[in-house]
Coordinates of N, CA and C in Angstrom, one line a residue:
Chain A
A4 N 12.6 -1.7 14.0 CA 11.6 -1.8 13.0 C 10.4 -1.0 13.3
Q5 N 9.7 -0.5 12.2 CA 8.5 0.0 12.5 C 7.1 -0.8 12.6
T6 N 6.5 -0.3 13.5 CA 5.1 -1.0 13.5 C 3.8 -0.1 13.4
V7 N 2.7 -0.3 12.8 CA 1.6 0.5 12.7 C 0.4 -0.5 13.1
T8 N -0.4 0.2 13.9 CA -1.6 -0.5 14.7 C -2.9 0.3 14.4
Q9 N -3.7 -0.4 13.9 CA -5.3 0.0 13.5 C -6.0 -0.8 14.5
S10 N -6.7 -0.2 15.8 CA -7.3 -0.9 16.6 C -8.6 -1.2 16.3
Q11 N -9.1 -0.3 15.3 CA -10.6 -0.5 14.9 C -10.7 -1.5 13.7
P12 N -11.2 -2.7 13.8 CA -11.4 -3.4 12.6 C -12.2 -3.0 11.7
E13 N -13.5 -2.6 12.5 CA -14.7 -2.2 11.5 C -15.2 -0.9 12.3
M14 N -15.7 0.1 11.3 CA -16.5 1.2 11.8 C -17.6 1.4 10.9
S15 N -18.7 2.2 11.4 CA -19.7 2.5 10.4 C -20.1 4.1 10.9
V16 N -20.8 4.5 9.8 CA -21.2 5.9 9.9 C -22.4 6.2 9.1
Q17 N -23.3 7.0 9.5 CA -24.2 7.5 8.9 C -23.8 8.4 7.6
E18 N -24.3 8.3 6.4 CA -24.0 9.5 5.5 C -24.3 10.8 6.0
A19 N -23.3 11.7 5.7 CA -23.1 13.2 6.2 C -22.8 13.3 7.5
E20 N -22.4 12.1 8.3 CA -21.8 12.4 9.5 C -20.3 12.5 9.3
T21 N -19.6 12.6 10.5 CA -18.2 12.4 10.5 C -17.8 11.3 11.4
V22 N -16.6 10.8 10.9 CA -16.1 9.3 11.5 C -14.4 9.7 11.6
T23 N -13.9 9.1 12.7 CA -12.5 9.3 12.8 C -12.0 7.7 13.1
L24 N -11.0 7.6 12.2 CA -10.3 6.3 12.2 C -8.7 6.3 12.9
S25 N -8.8 5.6 13.9 CA -7.4 5.6 14.6 C -6.2 4.8 13.9
C26 N -4.9 5.4 14.2 CA -4.0 4.5 14.0 C -2.9 5.3 15.0
T27 N -1.9 4.1 15.5 CA -0.7 4.6 16.3 C 0.4 3.8 15.4
Y28 N 1.4 4.3 15.8 CA 2.7 3.7 15.2 C 3.8 3.6 16.2
D29 N 4.6 2.8 16.1 CA 5.9 2.8 17.1 C 7.1 2.9 16.0
T30 N 8.0 3.8 16.4 CA 9.3 3.9 15.9 C 10.3 4.7 16.5
S31 N 11.8 4.5 16.2 CA 12.6 5.2 16.8 C 13.0 6.4 15.9
E32 N 12.4 6.4 14.7 CA 12.9 7.3 13.9 C 12.4 8.9 14.1
N33 N 13.2 9.8 13.7 CA 12.5 11.1 14.0 C 11.7 11.7 12.8
N34 N 12.4 11.4 11.7 CA 11.8 11.8 10.2 C 11.3 10.8 9.5
Y35 N 10.0 10.9 9.3 CA 9.4 9.9 8.5 C 7.9 10.6 7.8
Y36 N 7.2 9.9 7.1 CA 6.0 10.3 6.5 C 4.9 9.2 7.0
L37 N 3.6 9.8 7.1 CA 2.5 8.9 7.3 C 1.4 9.1 6.4
F38 N 0.8 7.8 6.0 CA -0.1 7.8 4.9 C -1.4 7.3 5.4
W39 N -2.7 7.7 4.8 CA -3.8 6.9 4.8 C -4.1 6.6 3.4
Y40 N -4.2 5.2 3.3 CA -4.7 4.8 1.9 C -6.2 4.1 1.9
K41 N -7.0 4.3 0.8 CA -8.1 3.8 0.9 C -8.2 2.5 -0.2
Q42 N -8.8 1.5 0.1 CA -9.1 0.4 -0.6 C -10.6 0.2 -0.9
P43 N -11.2 0.6 -1.9 CA -12.7 0.4 -2.1 C -12.7 -1.0 -2.3
P44 N -14.2 -1.6 -2.5 CA -14.4 -2.9 -3.0 C -13.8 -3.2 -4.3
S45 N -13.4 -2.3 -5.1 CA -12.9 -2.6 -6.4 C -11.5 -3.1 -6.3
R46 N -11.0 -3.0 -5.2 CA -9.3 -3.3 -4.7 C -8.4 -2.4 -5.0
Q47 N -8.6 -1.4 -5.7 CA -7.7 -0.2 -6.0 C -7.1 0.6 -4.9
M48 N -5.9 0.6 -4.6 CA -5.3 1.3 -3.5 C -5.3 2.8 -4.0
I49 N -5.7 3.5 -3.1 CA -5.8 5.2 -3.4 C -5.3 5.9 -2.3
L50 N -4.3 6.8 -2.7 CA -4.1 7.7 -1.6 C -4.9 8.6 -1.2
V51 N -5.2 8.8 0.0 CA -6.0 9.7 0.6 C -5.5 11.0 1.2
I52 N -4.4 10.6 2.0 CA -3.7 12.1 2.5 C -2.4 11.7 3.2
R53 N -1.5 12.4 3.3 CA 0.0 12.2 3.9 C 0.3 13.2 4.8
Q54 N 1.2 12.9 5.7 CA 1.6 13.9 6.5 C 3.2 13.7 6.7
E55 N 4.0 14.7 6.6 CA 5.3 14.9 6.9 C 5.4 15.0 8.6
A56 N 6.3 14.2 9.1 CA 6.5 14.3 10.6 C 7.0 15.5 11.2
Y57 N 7.7 16.3 10.2 CA 8.3 17.4 10.6 C 7.4 18.7 10.5
K58 N 6.4 18.3 9.9 CA 5.4 19.6 9.9 C 4.3 19.5 11.0
Q59 N 4.1 20.5 11.8 CA 3.3 20.5 13.1 C 2.0 20.6 12.5
Q60 N 1.6 21.3 11.4 CA 0.3 21.5 10.8 C -0.3 20.1 10.4
N61 N -1.6 20.0 10.8 CA -2.3 18.7 10.4 C -2.5 19.0 8.8
A62 N -2.3 17.9 8.0 CA -2.9 17.8 6.6 C -4.1 17.7 6.4
T63 N -4.8 18.5 5.5 CA -6.1 18.2 5.2 C -6.2 18.2 3.5
E64 N -7.2 17.2 3.1 CA -7.8 17.3 1.7 C -9.0 17.2 1.7
N65 N -9.7 18.4 1.3 CA -11.0 18.4 1.1 C -11.8 18.0 2.4
R66 N -12.6 16.8 2.3 CA -13.2 16.1 3.6 C -12.5 15.4 4.5
F67 N -11.2 15.2 4.1 CA -10.3 14.4 4.9 C -9.4 15.3 5.6
S68 N -9.2 14.7 6.9 CA -8.0 15.7 7.6 C -7.7 14.7 8.8
V69 N -6.2 14.9 9.0 CA -5.8 14.0 10.0 C -5.5 14.9 11.4
N70 N -5.2 14.0 12.4 CA -4.9 14.6 13.7 C -3.4 13.9 14.1
F71 N -2.4 14.7 13.7 CA -1.0 14.0 13.9 C -0.7 14.3 15.4
Q72 N -0.3 13.5 16.2 CA 0.4 13.7 17.7 C 1.5 13.0 17.6
K73 N 2.7 13.9 17.3 CA 4.2 13.0 17.1 C 4.4 12.4 18.4
A74 N 4.3 13.2 19.6 CA 4.7 12.6 21.0 C 4.2 11.3 21.1
A75 N 2.7 11.4 20.9 CA 1.9 10.2 21.2 C 2.0 9.1 20.1
K76 N 2.8 9.4 19.0 CA 2.7 8.4 17.9 C 1.4 8.2 17.5
S77 N 0.6 9.1 17.2 CA -0.8 8.8 16.9 C -1.1 9.5 15.6
F78 N -1.9 9.0 14.6 CA -2.2 9.6 13.4 C -3.6 9.2 12.9
S79 N -4.6 9.8 13.5 CA -6.0 9.6 13.3 C -6.4 10.4 11.9
L80 N -7.4 9.6 11.1 CA -8.0 10.2 9.9 C -9.6 10.4 10.1
K81 N -9.7 11.9 10.0 CA -11.4 12.3 10.2 C -12.0 12.5 8.8
I82 N -13.0 11.8 8.6 CA -13.7 12.0 7.4 C -14.9 12.8 7.8
S83 N -15.4 13.9 6.9 CA -16.2 14.8 7.4 C -17.4 14.7 6.3
D84 N -18.6 15.1 6.7 CA -19.6 14.8 5.6 C -19.6 13.3 4.8
S85 N -19.7 12.3 5.6 CA -19.2 11.2 4.8 C -20.2 10.8 3.7
Q86 N -19.7 10.0 2.7 CA -20.4 9.6 1.5 C -20.3 8.4 1.3
L87 N -21.4 7.9 0.6 CA -21.4 6.3 0.3 C -20.3 5.9 -0.5
G88 N -19.4 6.8 -1.1 CA -18.5 6.2 -1.8 C -17.1 6.3 -0.9
D89 N -17.2 6.6 0.4 CA -16.4 6.6 1.1 C -16.2 5.2 1.9
T90 N -17.1 4.3 1.5 CA -17.2 3.0 2.0 C -15.7 2.0 1.4
A91 N -15.1 1.9 2.3 CA -13.8 1.2 1.9 C -13.0 0.6 3.1
M92 N -12.0 -0.1 2.7 CA -11.0 -0.4 3.8 C -9.9 0.5 3.8
Y93 N -9.7 1.2 5.0 CA -8.5 2.3 5.0 C -7.4 1.7 5.8
F94 N -6.4 2.0 5.3 CA -4.9 1.7 5.8 C -4.1 2.8 6.1
C95 N -3.6 2.6 7.4 CA -2.6 3.7 7.9 C -1.2 3.2 7.4
A96 N -0.1 4.0 7.0 CA 1.0 3.4 6.5 C 2.1 4.4 6.9
F97 N 3.3 3.9 7.2 CA 4.5 4.6 7.9 C 5.8 4.5 6.8
M98 N 6.4 5.5 6.3 CA 7.6 5.4 5.6 C 8.6 6.4 6.3
K99 N 10.0 5.7 6.4 CA 11.2 6.3 7.0 C 11.4 7.4 6.0
L100 N 11.8 8.6 6.5 CA 12.5 9.5 5.6 C 13.9 9.4 5.6
A101 N 14.4 8.5 4.5 CA 15.7 8.3 4.5 C 16.1 7.8 3.1
L102 N 17.2 7.8 2.5 CA 17.4 7.4 1.2 C 17.4 5.6 1.3
T103 N 17.7 5.2 2.4 CA 17.8 3.7 2.8 C 16.4 3.2 2.9
S104 N 15.5 4.0 3.0 CA 14.0 3.4 3.2 C 13.6 2.6 1.9
Y105 N 14.1 3.4 0.8 CA 13.9 2.8 -0.6 C 12.3 3.0 -1.0
G106 N 11.8 3.6 -0.4 CA 10.3 3.8 -0.5 C 9.3 2.8 0.1
K107 N 9.9 2.2 1.1 CA 9.3 0.9 2.0 C 8.2 1.6 2.9
L108 N 7.0 1.1 2.5 CA 5.5 1.2 3.1 C 5.4 0.2 4.1
T109 N 5.2 0.6 5.4 CA 4.8 -0.3 6.4 C 3.3 -0.1 6.7
F110 N 2.3 -0.9 6.5 CA 1.0 -0.6 6.7 C 0.6 -1.5 8.0
G111 N -0.7 -0.7 8.5 CA -1.5 -1.3 9.6 C -2.3 -2.2 9.0
Q112 N -3.2 -2.9 9.9 CA -4.0 -4.0 9.5 C -5.2 -3.7 8.6
G113 N -5.5 -2.4 8.7 CA -6.6 -1.8 8.0 C -8.1 -1.5 8.8
T114 N -8.9 -0.6 8.5 CA -10.2 -0.7 9.2 C -11.2 -0.5 8.0
I115 N -12.2 -1.4 8.1 CA -13.3 -1.5 7.4 C -14.3 -0.4 7.7
L116 N -14.5 0.5 6.9 CA -15.5 1.7 7.1 C -16.7 1.5 6.1
T117 N -17.9 1.5 7.0 CA -19.2 1.3 6.0 C -19.9 2.6 6.3
V118 N -20.1 3.2 5.1 CA -21.0 4.4 5.2 C -22.7 4.1 4.9
H119 N -23.4 4.4 5.8 CA -24.9 3.9 5.5 C -25.8 5.1 5.3
P120 N -26.6 4.8 4.0 CA -27.5 5.9 3.7 C -28.6 5.9 4.7
Chain B
D8 N -6.1 6.8 -19.5 CA -5.0 5.7 -19.7 C -4.6 5.4 -18.3
T9 N -4.5 3.9 -18.1 CA -4.3 3.3 -16.7 C -2.8 3.7 -16.4
A10 N -2.6 4.3 -15.1 CA -1.2 4.6 -14.8 C -0.3 3.4 -14.7
V11 N -0.9 2.3 -13.8 CA -0.3 1.3 -13.4 C -1.1 0.2 -13.5
S12 N -0.7 -0.7 -14.4 CA -1.5 -1.8 -15.0 C -1.0 -3.3 -14.8
Q13 N -1.8 -4.1 -14.5 CA -1.3 -5.6 -14.2 C -2.0 -6.5 -14.8
T14 N -1.3 -7.6 -15.3 CA -2.1 -8.6 -15.9 C -1.4 -10.0 -15.5
P15 N -2.4 -11.0 -15.2 CA -3.9 -10.8 -15.5 C -4.3 -10.3 -13.9
K16 N -5.7 -9.9 -14.1 CA -6.3 -9.7 -12.9 C -6.6 -10.7 -11.9
Y17 N -7.1 -11.9 -12.8 CA -7.1 -13.1 -11.7 C -6.4 -14.2 -12.4
L18 N -6.0 -15.1 -11.4 CA -5.2 -16.2 -11.9 C -5.3 -17.4 -10.8
V19 N -5.9 -18.2 -11.7 CA -6.2 -19.6 -10.8 C -5.5 -20.7 -11.2
T20 N -4.7 -21.6 -10.4 CA -3.7 -22.7 -10.9 C -3.4 -23.5 -9.8
Q21 N -2.8 -24.7 -10.2 CA -2.7 -25.6 -9.5 C -1.3 -25.7 -8.6
M22 N -1.2 -26.2 -7.5 CA 0.0 -26.2 -6.6 C 1.2 -27.0 -7.6
G23 N 2.2 -26.3 -7.4 CA 3.5 -26.8 -8.1 C 3.8 -26.1 -9.5
N24 N 2.7 -25.4 -9.9 CA 2.9 -24.7 -11.3 C 3.8 -23.6 -11.0
D25 N 4.2 -23.1 -12.4 CA 4.8 -21.7 -12.4 C 4.0 -20.8 -13.1
K26 N 4.1 -19.5 -12.4 CA 3.2 -18.4 -13.1 C 3.9 -17.2 -13.1
S27 N 3.5 -16.3 -13.9 CA 4.1 -15.0 -13.9 C 2.9 -13.8 -13.8
I28 N 3.1 -12.7 -13.2 CA 2.3 -11.7 -13.3 C 3.2 -10.3 -14.0
K29 N 2.5 -9.7 -14.6 CA 3.3 -8.6 -15.5 C 2.7 -7.2 -14.9
C30 N 3.6 -6.2 -14.8 CA 3.2 -4.9 -14.3 C 3.8 -4.1 -15.2
E31 N 3.0 -3.0 -15.4 CA 3.6 -1.7 -16.4 C 3.2 -0.7 -16.0
Q32 N 4.0 0.6 -16.0 CA 3.5 1.9 -15.4 C 4.2 2.7 -16.7
N33 N 3.1 3.8 -16.9 CA 3.3 4.7 -17.9 C 3.2 6.2 -17.3
L34 N 3.7 6.2 -16.0 CA 4.1 7.5 -15.3 C 5.7 7.9 -15.6
G35 N 6.1 7.4 -16.1 CA 7.9 7.8 -16.1 C 8.5 7.6 -14.7
H36 N 8.0 6.8 -13.9 CA 8.6 6.9 -12.7 C 10.0 5.9 -12.6
D37 N 10.8 5.9 -11.7 CA 12.1 5.2 -11.7 C 11.9 4.1 -10.9
T38 N 10.9 4.0 -9.7 CA 10.9 2.9 -8.7 C 9.5 2.2 -8.8
M39 N 9.5 0.9 -8.8 CA 8.5 0.3 -8.8 C 8.5 -0.9 -7.8
Y40 N 7.3 -1.6 -7.3 CA 7.4 -2.3 -6.0 C 6.5 -3.4 -6.2
W41 N 6.5 -4.4 -5.4 CA 5.5 -5.7 -5.5 C 5.2 -5.8 -4.0
Y42 N 4.0 -5.8 -4.0 CA 3.3 -5.9 -2.3 C 2.5 -7.4 -2.4
K43 N 2.4 -7.8 -1.4 CA 1.3 -9.0 -1.3 C 0.3 -8.7 -0.1
Q44 N -1.0 -8.9 -0.6 CA -2.1 -8.8 0.5 C -2.6 -10.2 0.7
D45 N -2.4 -10.7 2.1 CA -2.9 -12.0 2.4 C -4.5 -11.9 2.5
S46 N -5.0 -13.1 3.0 CA -6.4 -13.4 3.0 C -7.0 -12.2 4.3
K47 N -6.0 -12.1 5.1 CA -6.6 -11.1 6.2 C -6.6 -9.7 5.8
K48 N -6.0 -9.3 4.6 CA -6.0 -8.0 4.0 C -4.8 -7.4 4.4
F49 N -3.8 -8.0 5.2 CA -2.5 -7.4 5.6 C -1.8 -7.3 4.3
L50 N -1.0 -6.1 4.2 CA 0.0 -5.8 2.9 C 1.2 -5.4 3.4
K51 N 2.0 -6.3 2.4 CA 3.4 -6.3 3.0 C 4.3 -6.1 1.6
I52 N 5.4 -5.2 1.7 CA 6.3 -5.3 0.7 C 7.1 -6.5 0.6
M53 N 7.2 -6.7 -0.9 CA 7.9 -7.9 -1.3 C 9.3 -7.2 -1.8
F54 N 9.0 -6.6 -2.8 CA 10.4 -6.2 -3.5 C 10.2 -4.7 -4.0
S55 N 11.3 -4.3 -4.3 CA 11.4 -2.7 -5.0 C 12.5 -2.7 -5.8
Y56 N 12.2 -2.0 -6.9 CA 13.3 -1.8 -8.0 C 13.5 -0.6 -8.2
N57 N 14.6 -0.1 -8.4 CA 15.0 1.3 -8.7 C 15.7 1.5 -9.9
N58 N 15.2 2.0 -11.3 CA 15.9 1.9 -12.4 C 16.4 0.5 -12.7
K59 N 15.5 -0.4 -12.6 CA 15.8 -1.8 -12.9 C 16.7 -2.6 -12.1
E60 N 17.2 -1.9 -10.9 CA 17.9 -2.7 -9.9 C 17.2 -3.1 -8.6
L61 N 17.3 -4.0 -8.2 CA 16.7 -4.6 -7.0 C 17.2 -3.9 -5.7
I62 N 16.4 -3.2 -4.9 CA 16.8 -2.4 -3.8 C 16.1 -3.1 -2.5
I63 N 14.8 -3.6 -2.7 CA 14.3 -4.3 -1.7 C 14.0 -5.6 -1.8
N64 N 14.6 -6.6 -0.8 CA 14.0 -7.9 -0.9 C 13.6 -8.3 0.4
E65 N 12.3 -8.1 0.7 CA 11.9 -8.6 2.1 C 12.1 -10.1 2.5
T66 N 12.7 -10.7 2.4 CA 13.1 -12.0 2.9 C 11.8 -12.9 2.1
V67 N 11.7 -12.7 1.0 CA 10.7 -13.2 0.1 C 11.2 -14.8 0.0
P68 N 10.8 -16.0 -0.3 CA 11.3 -17.1 -0.8 C 11.8 -17.1 -2.0
N69 N 12.7 -17.7 -2.4 CA 13.5 -17.3 -3.9 C 12.7 -18.2 -4.9
R70 N 11.4 -18.7 -4.4 CA 10.7 -19.0 -5.4 C 10.1 -17.9 -6.2
F71 N 10.1 -16.7 -5.5 CA 9.7 -15.6 -6.2 C 10.9 -14.8 -6.8
S72 N 10.7 -14.6 -8.1 CA 11.9 -13.8 -9.0 C 11.2 -13.0 -9.6
P73 N 11.6 -11.5 -9.1 CA 11.2 -10.4 -9.9 C 12.2 -10.0 -11.1
K74 N 11.6 -9.6 -12.1 CA 12.4 -9.2 -13.2 C 12.1 -7.8 -13.8
S75 N 12.9 -7.1 -13.9 CA 12.5 -5.5 -14.4 C 13.6 -5.2 -15.8
P76 N 12.6 -5.7 -16.9 CA 13.4 -5.5 -18.2 C 13.8 -4.0 -18.6
D77 N 13.0 -3.0 -17.9 CA 13.2 -1.6 -18.2 C 12.3 -1.1 -17.1
K78 N 12.6 0.4 -17.1 CA 12.1 1.2 -16.0 C 10.7 1.0 -15.8
A79 N 9.9 0.7 -17.0 CA 8.6 0.8 -17.1 C 7.8 -0.3 -16.6
H80 N 8.6 -1.6 -16.6 CA 8.2 -2.8 -16.2 C 8.7 -3.5 -15.1
L81 N 7.9 -4.3 -14.5 CA 8.4 -5.0 -13.2 C 7.5 -6.3 -13.2
N82 N 8.1 -7.6 -13.5 CA 7.4 -8.6 -13.7 C 7.7 -9.5 -12.4
L83 N 6.7 -10.4 -12.1 CA 7.0 -11.3 -10.8 C 6.8 -12.6 -11.3
H84 N 7.6 -13.6 -11.2 CA 7.5 -14.9 -11.6 C 7.6 -15.6 -10.4
I85 N 6.9 -16.6 -10.4 CA 6.7 -17.5 -9.0 C 6.7 -18.9 -9.5
N86 N 7.7 -19.6 -9.1 CA 8.0 -21.1 -9.2 C 7.4 -21.9 -8.2
S87 N 7.0 -23.0 -8.7 CA 6.4 -24.2 -7.7 C 5.4 -23.7 -6.7
L88 N 4.2 -23.2 -7.2 CA 3.3 -22.5 -6.3 C 2.9 -23.3 -5.2
E89 N 2.5 -22.9 -4.2 CA 2.2 -23.4 -2.9 C 0.6 -22.5 -2.5
L90 N -0.1 -23.5 -1.8 CA -1.2 -22.9 -1.3 C -1.2 -21.5 -0.6
G91 N -0.2 -21.4 0.3 CA 0.1 -20.2 1.2 C 0.5 -18.9 0.1
D92 N 0.8 -19.2 -1.3 CA 0.9 -18.0 -2.2 C -0.5 -17.4 -2.5
S93 N -1.6 -18.1 -2.2 CA -2.8 -17.5 -2.7 C -2.9 -16.1 -2.0
A94 N -3.1 -14.9 -2.8 CA -3.2 -13.6 -2.2 C -3.5 -12.7 -3.3
V95 N -3.7 -11.5 -3.0 CA -3.7 -10.4 -4.0 C -2.4 -9.7 -4.2
Y96 N -1.6 -9.5 -5.2 CA -0.3 -8.9 -5.5 C -0.7 -7.7 -6.1
F97 N -0.1 -6.7 -5.5 CA 0.1 -5.5 -6.2 C 1.0 -5.0 -6.5
C98 N 1.2 -4.2 -7.7 CA 2.4 -3.6 -8.2 C 2.1 -2.0 -7.8
A99 N 3.2 -1.4 -7.6 CA 3.1 0.1 -7.5 C 4.3 0.8 -7.9
S100 N 4.2 2.0 -8.1 CA 5.2 2.7 -8.8 C 5.3 4.1 -8.1
S101 N 6.6 4.5 -8.0 CA 7.0 6.2 -7.5 C 7.9 6.8 -8.2
R102 N 7.9 8.0 -8.2 CA 8.9 8.8 -9.1 C 10.4 8.2 -8.6
A103 N 10.6 8.4 -7.4 CA 11.9 7.9 -6.9 C 11.6 7.0 -5.7
S104 N 12.7 6.5 -5.0 CA 12.7 6.0 -3.6 C 13.4 6.9 -2.7
G105 N 13.3 6.6 -1.4 CA 14.0 7.2 -0.5 C 13.3 8.5 0.0
G106 N 12.4 9.0 -0.9 CA 11.7 10.3 -0.4 C 10.3 9.7 -0.3
A107 N 9.4 10.7 -0.1 CA 8.0 10.1 0.0 C 7.1 10.5 -1.0
D108 N 7.6 10.2 -2.3 CA 6.8 10.4 -3.5 C 5.6 9.2 -3.4
T109 N 4.8 9.9 -3.6 CA 3.4 9.0 -3.9 C 3.7 7.7 -4.5
Q110 N 3.1 6.6 -3.9 CA 3.1 5.4 -4.6 C 1.6 5.2 -5.3
Y111 N 1.9 4.8 -6.6 CA 0.7 4.7 -7.4 C 0.6 3.1 -7.5
F112 N -0.6 2.5 -7.2 CA -0.8 1.2 -7.1 C -1.7 0.7 -8.5
G113 N -1.4 -0.6 -8.8 CA -2.2 -1.2 -10.0 C -3.3 -1.9 -9.4
P114 N -4.1 -2.3 -10.1 CA -5.4 -2.9 -9.5 C -5.4 -3.9 -9.1
G115 N -4.3 -4.8 -8.8 CA -3.9 -6.1 -8.2 C -4.1 -7.3 -8.8
T116 N -3.8 -8.3 -8.7 CA -3.9 -9.5 -9.3 C -4.2 -10.6 -8.3
R117 N -5.4 -11.1 -8.2 CA -5.7 -12.2 -7.3 C -5.3 -13.7 -7.7
L118 N -4.3 -14.1 -6.9 CA -3.9 -15.4 -7.3 C -4.3 -16.6 -6.4
T119 N -5.0 -17.6 -7.0 CA -5.6 -18.5 -6.3 C -4.9 -19.9 -6.7
V120 N -4.2 -20.5 -5.5 CA -3.5 -21.8 -5.9 C -4.3 -22.9 -5.3
L121 N -4.8 -23.8 -6.2 CA -5.6 -25.0 -5.7 C -4.9 -26.1 -5.4

C-alpha cells in the first residue's frame, strides 16, 4: 500500500515571496504519478501540477514547480511570487500507473498555506 | 457551465435517517468517484465507477450505496446515518481510469449528522 506524508501542517509566506511545501511518499511501485491539489476556502479541489515518475524533468506550471527526487521519494512544491489567492490547503497525492489502479488517488494530510499581504 | 456538480451543497440531518447526494458531470468522462474528507481534512477514496460499473469499493460500510444510472451521474445513498458520517463528500470524474487522467472535483457536499 502507498502512503503519502506531508510533515508541515501549516506554512505562511509573505506576498511575492517563495515558499516550498514538502511531501514524501512510500511505495514499492516503479511507475506512478504524483499530484499537488489545492483546496481554497471555497472547498473546491483544484489540480495544481502533476509529475510522471518516469520523467526526470521536474514539472512546472507558471509560478508552480516541483522538485521530484525519485530515489528519496520526495515531491516538494515550490510556489514563486506568492499571491493572496494562493492561500489554501495543499494536498500531495499519489496514483499508481496501472490499469488496476482504477484512478485511485492516495492523499497526504494536507498543508495549510497562508499568504500574508 | 459547471463541469462537476453536486447537490445539495449542505445537508443537515438526524441520526438514523437516510439521505442521498447527487453528482453530475458534463465533461463526457467515463469514470466517476466519491471521496470523503473528514473533520481533519483527510481525503480518502470511497468508490469509483467506470462506465456505470463499480471498480473501487474501499471497504466502505454497506450503509453507503453508490448508484450510477448513466455515465454522467453517480449518486451516493446513505442509510441509517451515524454521527461519524459527518464529513464533506466530494464527487470527481476523469476521462478514464487506470491512467493518470486529471480528476475534476465537484464543490463538495457538507453532511452534518446530529
